[in-house]
Amino acid sequence: MLKIGVLGAGHLGKIHLRLLQQSEKYELVGFYDENQENGAKIAAEFGYKQFDTIAKLIHAVDVIDIVTPTLSHYKCAKVSIKSGKHVFIEKPIATTVDEAEEIIALATEYKVKGQVGHVERFNPAFIATKNMIENPMFIETHRLAEFNPRGTDVPVVLDLMIHDIDAILSVVNSKVKNIHASGVSVISETPDIANARIEFENGCVANLTSSRISMKNMRKTRFFQKDAYISVDFLEKKCEVVKMKDAPEVPGDFDMILQNAEGVKKQIYFSNPEVQQNNAILDELESFADAINNDTTPVVTLEQATNALRVAYQIIDSMENK
């Protein structure tokens, strides 16, 4: 079991602490929170060991789980990596692309592994369909959330849309060519609702909409590709696949057949791949333990998370230029 310590005991930090204590792949050594009073309450309520300095916690573990506000990710990662510790960093990896690239350089220099908490990669509905997503040419995402003051310190692109940016980059095997985006600040100082159109060099186009001032929650992505349509509901953890195949010469009574203008007939097949329910946060943390123990590449690498952050800032730049 790898010894792990958690930096940050806020809303998400408490979830990480609970799951790590349950994990069979980690030994939870303790945590550090900048607010010592808040930390003392958590330690008293749940029995986790509270450390009074970051340095003492880092010294006591093999892995550091960074669940602090984004602004401090770089600082926490830097001191952890320089102490030779593997780092799991909540998304986004850092505040700026320059910070993210320095984290990559430090991890290489000190020969430690890093993974970033883009948790939707571990969403069971996405896992159930990912192998079916082959060369998508149009992608549409909607990630809508009811207003929550937590997270409004960053634009909605870095708070919500970055989940979809990472998921899209993981299935589109092409470089970004153009980005056009617009956003509106309704309640916060930064945009609360944003739409981005990402064009890739291979012709794929992704249209992303994110809002944190919605009346209802929604997290849906649709992938369109040759002879197939794949829908993933990240919130409800459901998926649907519609495939088109050449129609049989003698269709059955209940076969759905479409005929295009050229007279080509296609049969439509509907399927709902089985979704294996899981705890995505526990799975991402334990997959990092496997990567360390087996010396394999983490599922969400520091480089991939940096690419997602880079695209997020291109979207923000496009909004600001308008």
JSON list of C-alpha atoms in Angstrom, two decimals, residues 179-308:
[
{"chain": "A", "resi": 179, "resn": "ILE", "atom": "CA", "xyz": [-11.26, 28.21, -31.89]},
{"chain": "A", "resi": 180, "resn": "HIS", "atom": "CA", "xyz": [-14.19, 30.63, -31.83]},
{"chain": "A", "resi": 181, "resn": "ALA", "atom": "CA", "xyz": [-15.91, 31.35, -28.53]},
{"chain": "A", "resi": 182, "resn": "SER", "atom": "CA", "xyz": [-18.26, 33.72, -26.77]},
{"chain": "A", "resi": 183, "resn": "GLY", "atom": "CA", "xyz": [-19.23, 34.09, -23.13]},
{"chain": "A", "resi": 184, "resn": "VAL", "atom": "CA", "xyz": [-21.35, 36.22, -20.82]},
{"chain": "A", "resi": 185, "resn": "SER", "atom": "CA", "xyz": [-20.77, 37.28, -17.21]},
{"chain": "A", "resi": 186, "resn": "VAL", "atom": "CA", "xyz": [-24.19, 37.27, -15.57]},
{"chain": "A", "resi": 187, "resn": "ILE", "atom": "CA", "xyz": [-23.53, 36.94, -11.86]},
{"chain": "A", "resi": 188, "resn": "SER", "atom": "CA", "xyz": [-19.74, 36.63, -11.51]},
{"chain": "A", "resi": 189, "resn": "GLU", "atom": "CA", "xyz": [-16.82, 38.79, -12.54]},
{"chain": "A", "resi": 190, "resn": "THR", "atom": "CA", "xyz": [-15.87, 36.13, -15.12]},
{"chain": "A", "resi": 191, "resn": "PRO", "atom": "CA", "xyz": [-18.10, 34.43, -17.75]},
{"chain": "A", "resi": 192, "resn": "ASP", "atom": "CA", "xyz": [-20.85, 32.24, -16.28]},
{"chain": "A", "resi": 193, "resn": "ILE", "atom": "CA", "xyz": [-22.03, 30.87, -19.61]},
{"chain": "A", "resi": 194, "resn": "ALA", "atom": "CA", "xyz": [-19.82, 30.09, -22.58]},
{"chain": "A", "resi": 195, "resn": "ASN", "atom": "CA", "xyz": [-19.97, 28.50, -26.01]},
{"chain": "A", "resi": 196, "resn": "ALA", "atom": "CA", "xyz": [-16.92, 27.37, -27.96]},
{"chain": "A", "resi": 197, "resn": "ARG", "atom": "CA", "xyz": [-16.43, 25.91, -31.42]},
{"chain": "A", "resi": 198, "resn": "ILE", "atom": "CA", "xyz": [-13.20, 23.95, -31.77]},
{"chain": "A", "resi": 199, "resn": "GLU", "atom": "CA", "xyz": [-12.07, 23.01, -35.28]},
{"chain": "A", "resi": 200, "resn": "PHE", "atom": "CA", "xyz": [-9.46, 20.29, -35.65]},
{"chain": "A", "resi": 201, "resn": "GLU", "atom": "CA", "xyz": [-6.98, 19.80, -38.50]},
{"chain": "A", "resi": 202, "resn": "ASN", "atom": "CA", "xyz": [-8.68, 16.52, -39.52]},
{"chain": "A", "resi": 203, "resn": "GLY", "atom": "CA", "xyz": [-12.01, 18.32, -40.09]},
{"chain": "A", "resi": 204, "resn": "CYS", "atom": "CA", "xyz": [-13.67, 17.37, -36.82]},
{"chain": "A", "resi": 205, "resn": "VAL", "atom": "CA", "xyz": [-15.70, 20.15, -35.19]},
{"chain": "A", "resi": 206, "resn": "ALA", "atom": "CA", "xyz": [-16.66, 20.25, -31.50]},
{"chain": "A", "resi": 207, "resn": "ASN", "atom": "CA", "xyz": [-19.35, 22.59, -30.20]},
{"chain": "A", "resi": 208, "resn": "LEU", "atom": "CA", "xyz": [-19.23, 23.04, -26.42]},
{"chain": "A", "resi": 209, "resn": "THR", "atom": "CA", "xyz": [-21.69, 24.86, -24.17]},
{"chain": "A", "resi": 210, "resn": "SER", "atom": "CA", "xyz": [-21.17, 25.33, -20.44]},
{"chain": "A", "resi": 211, "resn": "SER", "atom": "CA", "xyz": [-23.24, 27.26, -17.93]},
{"chain": "A", "resi": 212, "resn": "ARG", "atom": "CA", "xyz": [-23.22, 27.61, -14.15]},
{"chain": "A", "resi": 213, "resn": "ILE", "atom": "CA", "xyz": [-26.43, 29.65, -14.00]},
{"chain": "A", "resi": 214, "resn": "SER", "atom": "CA", "xyz": [-28.83, 27.02, -15.32]},
{"chain": "A", "resi": 215, "resn": "MET", "atom": "CA", "xyz": [-32.20, 26.03, -13.89]},
{"chain": "A", "resi": 216, "resn": "LYS", "atom": "CA", "xyz": [-31.27, 22.36, -14.14]},
{"chain": "A", "resi": 217, "resn": "ASN", "atom": "CA", "xyz": [-28.16, 20.19, -14.25]},
{"chain": "A", "resi": 218, "resn": "MET", "atom": "CA", "xyz": [-27.13, 18.53, -17.51]},
{"chain": "A", "resi": 219, "resn": "ARG", "atom": "CA", "xyz": [-23.92, 16.83, -18.66]},
{"chain": "A", "resi": 220, "resn": "LYS", "atom": "CA", "xyz": [-24.42, 15.34, -22.12]},
{"chain": "A", "resi": 221, "resn": "THR", "atom": "CA", "xyz": [-22.11, 14.75, -25.06]},
{"chain": "A", "resi": 222, "resn": "ARG", "atom": "CA", "xyz": [-23.02, 13.46, -28.51]},
{"chain": "A", "resi": 223, "resn": "PHE", "atom": "CA", "xyz": [-20.49, 12.07, -30.97]},
{"chain": "A", "resi": 224, "resn": "PHE", "atom": "CA", "xyz": [-21.30, 11.82, -34.68]},
{"chain": "A", "resi": 225, "resn": "GLN", "atom": "CA", "xyz": [-19.14, 9.69, -36.99]},
{"chain": "A", "resi": 226, "resn": "LYS", "atom": "CA", "xyz": [-19.44, 7.67, -40.18]},
{"chain": "A", "resi": 227, "resn": "ASP", "atom": "CA", "xyz": [-22.42, 5.33, -39.78]},
{"chain": "A", "resi": 228, "resn": "ALA", "atom": "CA", "xyz": [-22.79, 5.95, -36.04]},
{"chain": "A", "resi": 229, "resn": "TYR", "atom": "CA", "xyz": [-24.17, 8.31, -33.40]},
{"chain": "A", "resi": 230, "resn": "ILE", "atom": "CA", "xyz": [-23.09, 7.90, -29.77]},
{"chain": "A", "resi": 231, "resn": "SER", "atom": "CA", "xyz": [-24.75, 9.71, -26.88]},
{"chain": "A", "resi": 232, "resn": "VAL", "atom": "CA", "xyz": [-23.17, 9.85, -23.42]},
{"chain": "A", "resi": 233, "resn": "ASP", "atom": "CA", "xyz": [-25.05, 11.19, -20.40]},
{"chain": "A", "resi": 234, "resn": "PHE", "atom": "CA", "xyz": [-22.31, 11.84, -17.84]},
{"chain": "A", "resi": 235, "resn": "LEU", "atom": "CA", "xyz": [-24.84, 12.93, -15.19]},
{"chain": "A", "resi": 236, "resn": "GLU", "atom": "CA", "xyz": [-27.28, 10.01, -15.43]},
{"chain": "A", "resi": 237, "resn": "LYS", "atom": "CA", "xyz": [-24.47, 7.59, -16.38]},
{"chain": "A", "resi": 238, "resn": "LYS", "atom": "CA", "xyz": [-26.35, 6.30, -19.40]},
{"chain": "A", "resi": 239, "resn": "CYS", "atom": "CA", "xyz": [-25.39, 5.89, -23.03]},
{"chain": "A", "resi": 240, "resn": "GLU", "atom": "CA", "xyz": [-26.96, 5.10, -26.36]},
{"chain": "A", "resi": 241, "resn": "VAL", "atom": "CA", "xyz": [-25.41, 3.96, -29.61]},
{"chain": "A", "resi": 242, "resn": "VAL", "atom": "CA", "xyz": [-27.13, 4.18, -32.98]},
{"chain": "A", "resi": 243, "resn": "LYS", "atom": "CA", "xyz": [-25.34, 2.40, -35.83]},
{"chain": "A", "resi": 244, "resn": "MET", "atom": "CA", "xyz": [-26.07, 2.22, -39.54]},
{"chain": "A", "resi": 245, "resn": "LYS", "atom": "CA", "xyz": [-25.20, -0.85, -41.58]},
{"chain": "A", "resi": 246, "resn": "ASP", "atom": "CA", "xyz": [-25.98, -1.92, -45.14]},
{"chain": "A", "resi": 247, "resn": "ALA", "atom": "CA", "xyz": [-29.54, -3.16, -45.22]},
{"chain": "A", "resi": 248, "resn": "PRO", "atom": "CA", "xyz": [-30.14, -6.89, -45.82]},
{"chain": "A", "resi": 249, "resn": "GLU", "atom": "CA", "xyz": [-31.65, -7.84, -49.16]},
{"chain": "A", "resi": 250, "resn": "VAL", "atom": "CA", "xyz": [-34.75, -9.12, -47.40]},
{"chain": "A", "resi": 251, "resn": "PRO", "atom": "CA", "xyz": [-35.40, -6.95, -44.33]},
{"chain": "A", "resi": 252, "resn": "GLY", "atom": "CA", "xyz": [-37.30, -8.38, -41.38]},
{"chain": "A", "resi": 253, "resn": "ASP", "atom": "CA", "xyz": [-40.73, -7.07, -40.44]},
{"chain": "A", "resi": 254, "resn": "PHE", "atom": "CA", "xyz": [-39.32, -5.00, -37.59]},
{"chain": "A", "resi": 255, "resn": "ASP", "atom": "CA", "xyz": [-36.07, -3.83, -39.20]},
{"chain": "A", "resi": 256, "resn": "MET", "atom": "CA", "xyz": [-35.67, -0.05, -39.46]},
{"chain": "A", "resi": 257, "resn": "ILE", "atom": "CA", "xyz": [-34.51, 0.82, -42.97]},
{"chain": "A", "resi": 258, "resn": "LEU", "atom": "CA", "xyz": [-33.53, 4.24, -44.31]},
{"chain": "A", "resi": 259, "resn": "GLN", "atom": "CA", "xyz": [-32.98, 5.04, -47.97]},
{"chain": "A", "resi": 260, "resn": "ASN", "atom": "CA", "xyz": [-30.97, 8.08, -49.09]},
{"chain": "A", "resi": 261, "resn": "ALA", "atom": "CA", "xyz": [-31.41, 10.13, -52.27]},
{"chain": "A", "resi": 262, "resn": "GLU", "atom": "CA", "xyz": [-29.01, 7.86, -54.16]},
{"chain": "A", "resi": 263, "resn": "GLY", "atom": "CA", "xyz": [-31.14, 4.83, -53.31]},
{"chain": "A", "resi": 264, "resn": "VAL", "atom": "CA", "xyz": [-28.67, 3.35, -50.83]},
{"chain": "A", "resi": 265, "resn": "LYS", "atom": "CA", "xyz": [-30.48, 1.50, -48.05]},
{"chain": "A", "resi": 266, "resn": "LYS", "atom": "CA", "xyz": [-29.18, 1.34, -44.49]},
{"chain": "A", "resi": 267, "resn": "GLN", "atom": "CA", "xyz": [-30.47, -0.55, -41.49]},
{"chain": "A", "resi": 268, "resn": "ILE", "atom": "CA", "xyz": [-30.51, 1.22, -38.11]},
{"chain": "A", "resi": 269, "resn": "TYR", "atom": "CA", "xyz": [-29.39, -0.62, -34.97]},
{"chain": "A", "resi": 270, "resn": "PHE", "atom": "CA", "xyz": [-30.02, 0.78, -31.49]},
{"chain": "A", "resi": 271, "resn": "SER", "atom": "CA", "xyz": [-28.05, -0.38, -28.48]},
{"chain": "A", "resi": 272, "resn": "ASN", "atom": "CA", "xyz": [-27.54, 0.64, -24.87]},
{"chain": "A", "resi": 273, "resn": "PRO", "atom": "CA", "xyz": [-24.11, -0.67, -23.83]},
{"chain": "A", "resi": 274, "resn": "GLU", "atom": "CA", "xyz": [-23.98, -2.03, -20.31]},
{"chain": "A", "resi": 275, "resn": "VAL", "atom": "CA", "xyz": [-22.71, 0.59, -17.88]},
{"chain": "A", "resi": 276, "resn": "GLN", "atom": "CA", "xyz": [-20.76, -0.78, -14.92]},
{"chain": "A", "resi": 277, "resn": "GLN", "atom": "CA", "xyz": [-21.54, 1.46, -11.96]},
{"chain": "A", "resi": 278, "resn": "ASN", "atom": "CA", "xyz": [-18.45, 2.70, -10.14]},
{"chain": "A", "resi": 279, "resn": "ASN", "atom": "CA", "xyz": [-17.06, 5.45, -7.93]},
{"chain": "A", "resi": 280, "resn": "ALA", "atom": "CA", "xyz": [-15.17, 7.51, -10.50]},
{"chain": "A", "resi": 281, "resn": "ILE", "atom": "CA", "xyz": [-13.11, 9.46, -7.93]},
{"chain": "A", "resi": 282, "resn": "LEU", "atom": "CA", "xyz": [-11.97, 6.29, -6.16]},
{"chain": "A", "resi": 283, "resn": "ASP", "atom": "CA", "xyz": [-11.21, 4.68, -9.53]},
{"chain": "A", "resi": 284, "resn": "GLU", "atom": "CA", "xyz": [-9.05, 7.59, -10.71]},
{"chain": "A", "resi": 285, "resn": "LEU", "atom": "CA", "xyz": [-7.09, 7.61, -7.45]},
{"chain": "A", "resi": 286, "resn": "GLU", "atom": "CA", "xyz": [-6.57, 3.84, -7.51]},
{"chain": "A", "resi": 287, "resn": "SER", "atom": "CA", "xyz": [-5.60, 3.87, -11.18]},
{"chain": "A", "resi": 288, "resn": "PHE", "atom": "CA", "xyz": [-2.80, 6.25, -10.17]},
{"chain": "A", "resi": 289, "resn": "ALA", "atom": "CA", "xyz": [-1.65, 3.76, -7.53]},
{"chain": "A", "resi": 290, "resn": "ASP", "atom": "CA", "xyz": [-1.53, 1.08, -10.27]},
{"chain": "A", "resi": 291, "resn": "ALA", "atom": "CA", "xyz": [0.52, 3.38, -12.53]},
{"chain": "A", "resi": 292, "resn": "ILE", "atom": "CA", "xyz": [3.04, 3.93, -9.73]},
{"chain": "A", "resi": 293, "resn": "ASN", "atom": "CA", "xyz": [3.24, 0.30, -8.64]},
{"chain": "A", "resi": 294, "resn": "ASN", "atom": "CA", "xyz": [3.44, -1.08, -12.20]},
{"chain": "A", "resi": 295, "resn": "ASP", "atom": "CA", "xyz": [5.51, 1.79, -13.62]},
{"chain": "A", "resi": 296, "resn": "THR", "atom": "CA", "xyz": [2.92, 2.46, -16.34]},
{"chain": "A", "resi": 297, "resn": "THR", "atom": "CA", "xyz": [1.57, 5.68, -17.84]},
{"chain": "A", "resi": 298, "resn": "PRO", "atom": "CA", "xyz": [-1.24, 7.28, -15.78]},
{"chain": "A", "resi": 299, "resn": "VAL", "atom": "CA", "xyz": [-4.68, 7.43, -17.41]},
{"chain": "A", "resi": 300, "resn": "VAL", "atom": "CA", "xyz": [-4.70, 11.26, -17.39]},
{"chain": "A", "resi": 301, "resn": "THR", "atom": "CA", "xyz": [-1.14, 12.45, -17.79]},
{"chain": "A", "resi": 302, "resn": "LEU", "atom": "CA", "xyz": [0.28, 15.83, -16.83]},
{"chain": "A", "resi": 303, "resn": "GLU", "atom": "CA", "xyz": [0.82, 16.50, -20.55]},
{"chain": "A", "resi": 304, "resn": "GLN", "atom": "CA", "xyz": [-2.82, 15.73, -21.44]},
{"chain": "A", "resi": 305, "resn": "ALA", "atom": "CA", "xyz": [-4.09, 17.95, -18.63]},
{"chain": "A", "resi": 306, "resn": "THR", "atom": "CA", "xyz": [-1.80, 20.74, -19.84]},
{"chain": "A", "resi": 307, "resn": "ASN", "atom": "CA", "xyz": [-3.19, 20.41, -23.38]},
{"chain": "A", "resi": 308, "resn": "ALA", "atom": "CA", "xyz": [-6.73, 20.72, -21.98]}
]
